[in-house]
């Protein structure tokens, strides 16, 4: 007859020795304990971690233990689901043998894989960003390759913009023509235009002063009369 209590007690002692810093007994009846499992350090010393809770059933190891994840760090929901499935698989495969060390080792390996996946995913994201940046740089220097489709799209847009510019210019010229007044329109707007020059001269005449010193008396001018000239002949003119 199998002494389940003895097997369970011996396994507990072995687990406490193997995991001295992460093994904690929560109760003795039923026997319940936790083991914290941490992955190896990944990039930038990042790790993933989970705390597993186990409870012995009365006939363990001929019955699978109860298990659950009570806490985790840096794991998403899919990772937690995968770990629980892994525990179920390993428990069924090792039924009849003490298995806690085997279960914890399987989870430890799974966590290391998750760290590697995180590292690979981040490297891929980094490479993708570098490719996008490189492609953007190429586009900036070389431009978009010309195809019939994008050329026709560009030409349609260019023609529409050019037509709009012409329309605006014609509208501005038309408006400018409307705003330009003819002489008749100016006269109709100000009836005083025809007398403004005369009025200006009249107003200025009142203040005009003549400097008589600028002129000489006619008697002082030595002007020769053409008729007194002995060589004068009207016929020769």
mmCIF file of C-alpha atoms in Angstrom:
data_model
loop_
_atom_site.group_PDB
_atom_site.id
_atom_site.type_symbol
_atom_site.label_atom_id
_atom_site.label_comp_id
_atom_site.label_asym_id
_atom_site.label_seq_id
_atom_site.Cartn_x
_atom_site.Cartn_y
_atom_site.Cartn_z
ATOM 1 C CA UNK A 1 0.000 0.000 0.000
ATOM 2 C CA UNK A 2 1.385 3.367 -1.044
ATOM 3 C CA UNK A 3 2.139 5.791 1.757
ATOM 4 C CA UNK A 4 1.073 9.034 0.066
ATOM 5 C CA UNK A 5 1.852 11.147 3.110
ATOM 6 C CA UNK A 6 5.426 9.918 3.165
ATOM 7 C CA UNK A 7 5.994 10.587 -0.515
ATOM 8 C CA UNK A 8 4.510 14.052 -0.190
ATOM 9 C CA UNK A 9 6.635 14.851 2.880
ATOM 10 C CA UNK A 10 9.828 13.721 1.147
ATOM 11 C CA UNK A 11 9.052 15.813 -1.915
ATOM 12 C CA UNK A 12 8.424 18.907 0.214
ATOM 13 C CA UNK A 13 11.842 18.555 1.822
ATOM 14 C CA UNK A 14 13.494 18.190 -1.571
ATOM 15 C CA UNK A 15 11.628 21.223 -2.972
ATOM 16 C CA UNK A 16 12.614 23.389 -0.012
ATOM 17 C CA UNK A 17 16.239 22.429 -0.612
ATOM 18 C CA UNK A 18 16.058 23.086 -4.371
ATOM 19 C CA UNK A 19 14.152 26.399 -4.127
ATOM 20 C CA UNK A 20 15.202 27.908 -0.782
ATOM 21 C CA UNK A 21 14.423 31.502 -1.794
ATOM 22 C CA UNK A 22 11.190 30.943 -3.679
ATOM 23 C CA UNK A 23 9.483 28.043 -1.840
ATOM 24 C CA UNK A 24 6.781 28.897 0.725
ATOM 25 C CA UNK A 25 4.436 26.528 2.613
ATOM 26 C CA UNK A 26 0.958 28.026 2.996
ATOM 27 C CA UNK A 27 -0.809 25.196 4.860
ATOM 28 C CA UNK A 28 -0.277 21.580 5.978
ATOM 29 C CA UNK A 29 -3.796 20.192 5.696
ATOM 30 C CA UNK A 30 -4.200 20.085 2.810
ATOM 31 C CA UNK A 31 -0.574 20.627 1.952
ATOM 32 C CA UNK A 32 -0.378 23.866 -0.035
ATOM 33 C CA UNK A 33 2.715 25.771 -1.109
ATOM 34 C CA UNK A 34 3.984 28.250 -3.689
ATOM 35 C CA UNK A 35 7.078 28.378 -5.842
ATOM 36 C CA UNK A 36 8.127 31.525 -7.681
ATOM 37 C CA UNK A 37 9.700 30.852 -11.079
ATOM 38 C CA UNK A 38 11.833 33.494 -12.809
ATOM 39 C CA UNK A 39 13.251 33.365 -16.298
ATOM 40 C CA UNK A 40 16.846 33.989 -17.191
ATOM 41 C CA UNK A 41 17.658 37.652 -17.749
ATOM 42 C CA UNK A 42 16.829 38.903 -21.199
ATOM 43 C CA UNK A 43 17.762 42.093 -23.029
ATOM 44 C CA UNK A 44 18.382 45.006 -20.636
ATOM 45 C CA UNK A 45 18.222 42.493 -17.751
ATOM 46 C CA UNK A 46 14.473 42.127 -18.253
ATOM 47 C CA UNK A 47 12.835 38.970 -16.911
ATOM 48 C CA UNK A 48 9.412 37.356 -16.775
ATOM 49 C CA UNK A 49 8.156 35.744 -13.613
ATOM 50 C CA UNK A 50 5.253 33.752 -12.230
ATOM 51 C CA UNK A 51 4.292 32.324 -8.863
ATOM 52 C CA UNK A 52 2.756 28.839 -8.959
ATOM 53 C CA UNK A 53 0.484 27.538 -6.221
ATOM 54 C CA UNK A 54 0.244 23.739 -5.676
ATOM 55 C CA UNK A 55 -2.062 21.715 -3.458
ATOM 56 C CA UNK A 56 -1.614 17.985 -2.846
ATOM 57 C CA UNK A 57 -4.650 15.821 -3.268
ATOM 58 C CA UNK A 58 -5.045 12.941 -0.832
ATOM 59 C CA UNK A 59 -3.667 10.319 -3.225
ATOM 60 C CA UNK A 60 -0.990 12.421 -4.876
ATOM 61 C CA UNK A 61 1.161 11.407 -6.853
ATOM 62 C CA UNK A 62 -1.438 8.938 -8.179
ATOM 63 C CA UNK A 63 -3.655 11.971 -8.562
ATOM 64 C CA UNK A 64 -2.532 15.165 -10.208
ATOM 65 C CA UNK A 65 -1.953 18.102 -7.844
ATOM 66 C CA UNK A 66 -4.108 21.209 -7.983
ATOM 67 C CA UNK A 67 -2.251 24.145 -9.468
ATOM 68 C CA UNK A 68 -2.846 27.766 -10.371
ATOM 69 C CA UNK A 69 -0.950 30.943 -11.180
ATOM 70 C CA UNK A 70 -1.340 33.420 -8.319
ATOM 71 C CA UNK A 71 0.842 36.218 -9.719
ATOM 72 C CA UNK A 72 2.927 37.085 -12.754
ATOM 73 C CA UNK A 73 5.181 39.815 -14.144
ATOM 74 C CA UNK A 74 5.646 40.810 -17.788
ATOM 75 C CA UNK A 75 3.374 38.044 -19.058
ATOM 76 C CA UNK A 76 0.360 38.646 -21.254
ATOM 77 C CA UNK A 77 -2.867 36.636 -21.128
ATOM 78 C CA UNK A 78 -1.776 34.298 -23.907
ATOM 79 C CA UNK A 79 1.410 33.443 -22.010
ATOM 80 C CA UNK A 80 -0.583 32.615 -18.868
ATOM 81 C CA UNK A 81 -2.916 30.379 -20.885
ATOM 82 C CA UNK A 82 0.041 28.575 -22.459
ATOM 83 C CA UNK A 83 1.624 27.965 -19.048
ATOM 84 C CA UNK A 84 -1.567 26.465 -17.625
ATOM 85 C CA UNK A 85 -1.878 24.152 -20.630
ATOM 86 C CA UNK A 86 1.756 23.129 -20.183
ATOM 87 C CA UNK A 87 1.139 22.258 -16.506
ATOM 88 C CA UNK A 88 -1.871 20.148 -17.433
ATOM 89 C CA UNK A 89 0.088 18.265 -20.079
ATOM 90 C CA UNK A 90 3.084 17.619 -17.814
ATOM 91 C CA UNK A 91 0.845 16.498 -14.913
ATOM 92 C CA UNK A 92 -0.902 13.923 -17.087
ATOM 93 C CA UNK A 93 2.390 12.609 -18.498
ATOM 94 C CA UNK A 94 3.976 12.189 -15.037
ATOM 95 C CA UNK A 95 0.974 10.768 -13.199
ATOM 96 C CA UNK A 96 2.061 8.210 -10.539
ATOM 97 C CA UNK A 97 5.393 9.957 -9.846
ATOM 98 C CA UNK A 98 6.201 12.968 -7.705
ATOM 99 C CA UNK A 99 6.179 15.698 -10.303
ATOM 100 C CA UNK A 100 6.411 19.183 -8.811
ATOM 101 C CA UNK A 101 10.069 19.605 -9.789
ATOM 102 C CA UNK A 102 9.230 18.442 -13.334
ATOM 103 C CA UNK A 103 6.310 20.879 -13.555
ATOM 104 C CA UNK A 104 8.377 23.821 -12.275
ATOM 105 C CA UNK A 105 11.257 22.966 -14.636
ATOM 106 C CA UNK A 106 8.851 22.928 -17.595
ATOM 107 C CA UNK A 107 7.513 26.355 -16.602
ATOM 108 C CA UNK A 108 11.080 27.638 -16.157
ATOM 109 C CA UNK A 109 11.926 26.574 -19.702
ATOM 110 C CA UNK A 110 8.718 28.136 -20.999
ATOM 111 C CA UNK A 111 9.557 31.467 -19.369
ATOM 112 C CA UNK A 112 12.996 31.448 -20.980
ATOM 113 C CA UNK A 113 11.351 30.862 -24.354
ATOM 114 C CA UNK A 114 9.010 33.782 -23.732
ATOM 115 C CA UNK A 115 11.984 36.046 -22.969
ATOM 116 C CA UNK A 116 13.620 34.953 -26.219
ATOM 117 C CA UNK A 117 10.390 35.647 -28.096
ATOM 118 C CA UNK A 118 10.169 39.113 -26.574
ATOM 119 C CA UNK A 119 13.774 39.779 -27.585
ATOM 120 C CA UNK A 120 13.138 38.517 -31.135
ATOM 121 C CA UNK A 121 9.943 40.553 -31.419
ATOM 122 C CA UNK A 122 11.686 43.726 -30.330
ATOM 123 C CA UNK A 123 14.540 43.122 -32.753
ATOM 124 C CA UNK A 124 12.032 42.650 -35.572
ATOM 125 C CA UNK A 125 10.219 45.839 -34.584
ATOM 126 C CA UNK A 126 13.543 47.693 -34.545
ATOM 127 C CA UNK A 127 14.478 46.341 -37.986
ATOM 128 C CA UNK A 128 11.051 47.218 -39.328
ATOM 129 C CA UNK A 129 11.404 50.807 -38.115
ATOM 130 C CA UNK A 130 14.862 50.993 -39.686
ATOM 131 C CA UNK A 131 13.476 49.685 -43.002
ATOM 132 C CA UNK A 132 10.644 52.206 -42.887
ATOM 133 C CA UNK A 133 13.075 55.032 -42.124
ATOM 134 C CA UNK A 134 15.357 53.913 -44.975
ATOM 135 C CA UNK A 135 12.428 53.720 -47.390
ATOM 136 C CA UNK A 136 11.260 57.159 -46.326
ATOM 137 C CA UNK A 137 14.776 58.509 -46.931
ATOM 138 C CA UNK A 138 14.806 56.973 -50.415
ATOM 139 C CA UNK A 139 11.441 58.500 -51.188
ATOM 140 C CA UNK A 140 12.701 61.897 -50.108
ATOM 141 C CA UNK A 141 15.723 61.814 -52.443
ATOM 142 C CA UNK A 142 14.356 59.821 -55.362
ATOM 143 C CA UNK A 143 10.696 60.696 -55.207
ATOM 144 C CA UNK A 144 7.817 58.471 -56.188
ATOM 145 C CA UNK A 145 8.353 56.394 -59.366
ATOM 146 C CA UNK A 146 6.279 57.826 -62.202
ATOM 147 C CA UNK A 147 3.558 55.557 -63.531
ATOM 148 C CA UNK A 148 0.785 56.286 -66.022
ATOM 149 C CA UNK A 149 -1.738 56.250 -63.213
ATOM 150 C CA UNK A 150 -0.003 58.667 -60.832
ATOM 151 C CA UNK A 151 1.036 60.928 -63.752
ATOM 152 C CA UNK A 152 -2.571 61.255 -64.920
ATOM 153 C CA UNK A 153 -3.666 61.950 -61.353
ATOM 154 C CA UNK A 154 -0.979 64.638 -61.024
ATOM 155 C CA UNK A 155 -1.886 66.202 -64.398
ATOM 156 C CA UNK A 156 -5.569 66.351 -63.549
ATOM 157 C CA UNK A 157 -4.769 68.069 -60.284
ATOM 158 C CA UNK A 158 -2.302 70.448 -61.980
ATOM 159 C CA UNK A 159 -4.813 71.383 -64.711
ATOM 160 C CA UNK A 160 -7.509 72.031 -62.112
ATOM 161 C CA UNK A 161 -5.178 74.305 -60.123
ATOM 162 C CA UNK A 162 -4.101 76.154 -63.289
ATOM 163 C CA UNK A 163 -7.735 76.671 -64.339
ATOM 164 C CA UNK A 164 -8.564 78.041 -60.910
ATOM 165 C CA UNK A 165 -5.655 80.515 -61.144
ATOM 166 C CA UNK A 166 -6.868 81.702 -64.569
ATOM 167 C CA UNK A 167 -10.405 82.134 -63.256
ATOM 168 C CA UNK A 168 -9.194 84.217 -60.337
ATOM 169 C CA UNK A 169 -7.048 86.366 -62.629
ATOM 170 C CA UNK A 170 -9.942 86.964 -65.044
ATOM 171 C CA UNK A 171 -12.201 87.850 -62.149
ATOM 172 C CA UNK A 172 -9.638 90.304 -60.775
ATOM 173 C CA UNK A 173 -9.174 91.931 -64.211
ATOM 174 C CA UNK A 174 -12.927 92.160 -64.680
ATOM 175 C CA UNK A 175 -13.312 93.738 -61.266
ATOM 176 C CA UNK A 176 -10.461 96.158 -61.974
ATOM 177 C CA UNK A 177 -12.163 97.170 -65.252
ATOM 178 C CA UNK A 178 -15.395 97.876 -63.426
ATOM 179 C CA UNK A 179 -13.629 100.023 -60.870
ATOM 180 C CA UNK A 180 -11.802 102.204 -63.480
ATOM 181 C CA UNK A 181 -13.792 105.434 -64.137
ATOM 182 C CA UNK A 182 -14.026 107.199 -67.498
ATOM 183 C CA UNK A 183 -13.674 110.998 -67.921
ATOM 184 C CA UNK A 184 -17.415 111.290 -68.249
ATOM 185 C CA UNK A 185 -17.923 109.333 -65.021
ATOM 186 C CA UNK A 186 -15.395 111.522 -63.234
ATOM 187 C CA UNK A 187 -17.218 114.653 -64.513
ATOM 188 C CA UNK A 188 -20.571 113.311 -63.416
ATOM 189 C CA UNK A 189 -19.133 112.595 -59.971
ATOM 190 C CA UNK A 190 -17.689 116.184 -59.599
ATOM 191 C CA UNK A 191 -19.341 119.017 -61.600
ATOM 192 C CA UNK A 192 -16.714 121.482 -60.375
ATOM 193 C CA UNK A 193 -13.953 119.892 -62.427
ATOM 194 C CA UNK A 194 -14.651 122.191 -65.416
ATOM 195 C CA UNK A 195 -14.202 125.349 -63.336
ATOM 196 C CA UNK A 196 -11.495 124.143 -60.973
ATOM 197 C CA UNK A 197 -8.579 125.299 -63.178
ATOM 198 C CA UNK A 198 -10.107 128.739 -63.777
ATOM 199 C CA UNK A 199 -10.797 129.150 -60.093
ATOM 200 C CA UNK A 200 -7.218 128.192 -59.309
ATOM 201 C CA UNK A 201 -5.844 130.790 -61.706
ATOM 202 C CA UNK A 202 -8.150 133.480 -60.375
ATOM 203 C CA UNK A 203 -7.106 132.781 -56.814
ATOM 204 C CA UNK A 204 -3.459 132.772 -57.785
ATOM 205 C CA UNK A 205 -3.819 136.039 -59.802
ATOM 206 C CA UNK A 206 -4.682 138.020 -56.731
ATOM 207 C CA UNK A 207 -1.293 137.271 -55.274
ATOM 208 C CA UNK A 208 0.925 137.556 -58.396
ATOM 209 C CA UNK A 209 3.612 140.248 -58.052
ATOM 210 C CA UNK A 210 5.525 141.555 -61.067
ATOM 211 C CA UNK A 211 9.152 142.526 -60.637
ATOM 212 C CA UNK A 212 9.490 145.545 -63.017
ATOM 213 C CA UNK A 213 13.267 145.464 -62.743
ATOM 214 C CA UNK A 214 13.202 142.383 -64.938
ATOM 215 C CA UNK A 215 12.085 144.498 -67.868
ATOM 216 C CA UNK A 216 13.797 147.386 -69.632
ATOM 217 C CA UNK A 217 12.095 150.419 -71.015
ATOM 218 C CA UNK A 218 11.361 150.070 -74.661
ATOM 219 C CA UNK A 219 13.235 153.308 -75.427
ATOM 220 C CA UNK A 220 16.454 151.859 -74.017
ATOM 221 C CA UNK A 221 16.413 148.943 -76.441
ATOM 222 C CA UNK A 222 18.486 149.526 -79.605
ATOM 223 C CA UNK A 223 16.266 147.933 -82.166
ATOM 224 C CA UNK A 224 16.964 148.664 -85.816
ATOM 225 C CA UNK A 225 14.075 149.307 -88.099
ATOM 226 C CA UNK A 226 14.358 147.055 -91.065
ATOM 227 C CA UNK A 227 13.050 149.797 -93.317
ATOM 228 C CA UNK A 228 15.963 152.080 -92.300
ATOM 229 C CA UNK A 229 18.432 149.485 -93.468
ATOM 230 C CA UNK A 230 19.862 150.591 -96.863
ATOM 231 C CA UNK A 231 20.269 146.981 -97.898
ATOM 232 C CA UNK A 232 16.721 146.128 -97.015
ATOM 233 C CA UNK A 233 14.751 144.845 -99.985
ATOM 234 C CA UNK A 234 11.345 143.355 -99.387
ATOM 235 C CA UNK A 235 11.583 141.441 -102.613
ATOM 236 C CA UNK A 236 14.465 139.418 -101.238
ATOM 237 C CA UNK A 237 12.428 138.204 -98.303
#
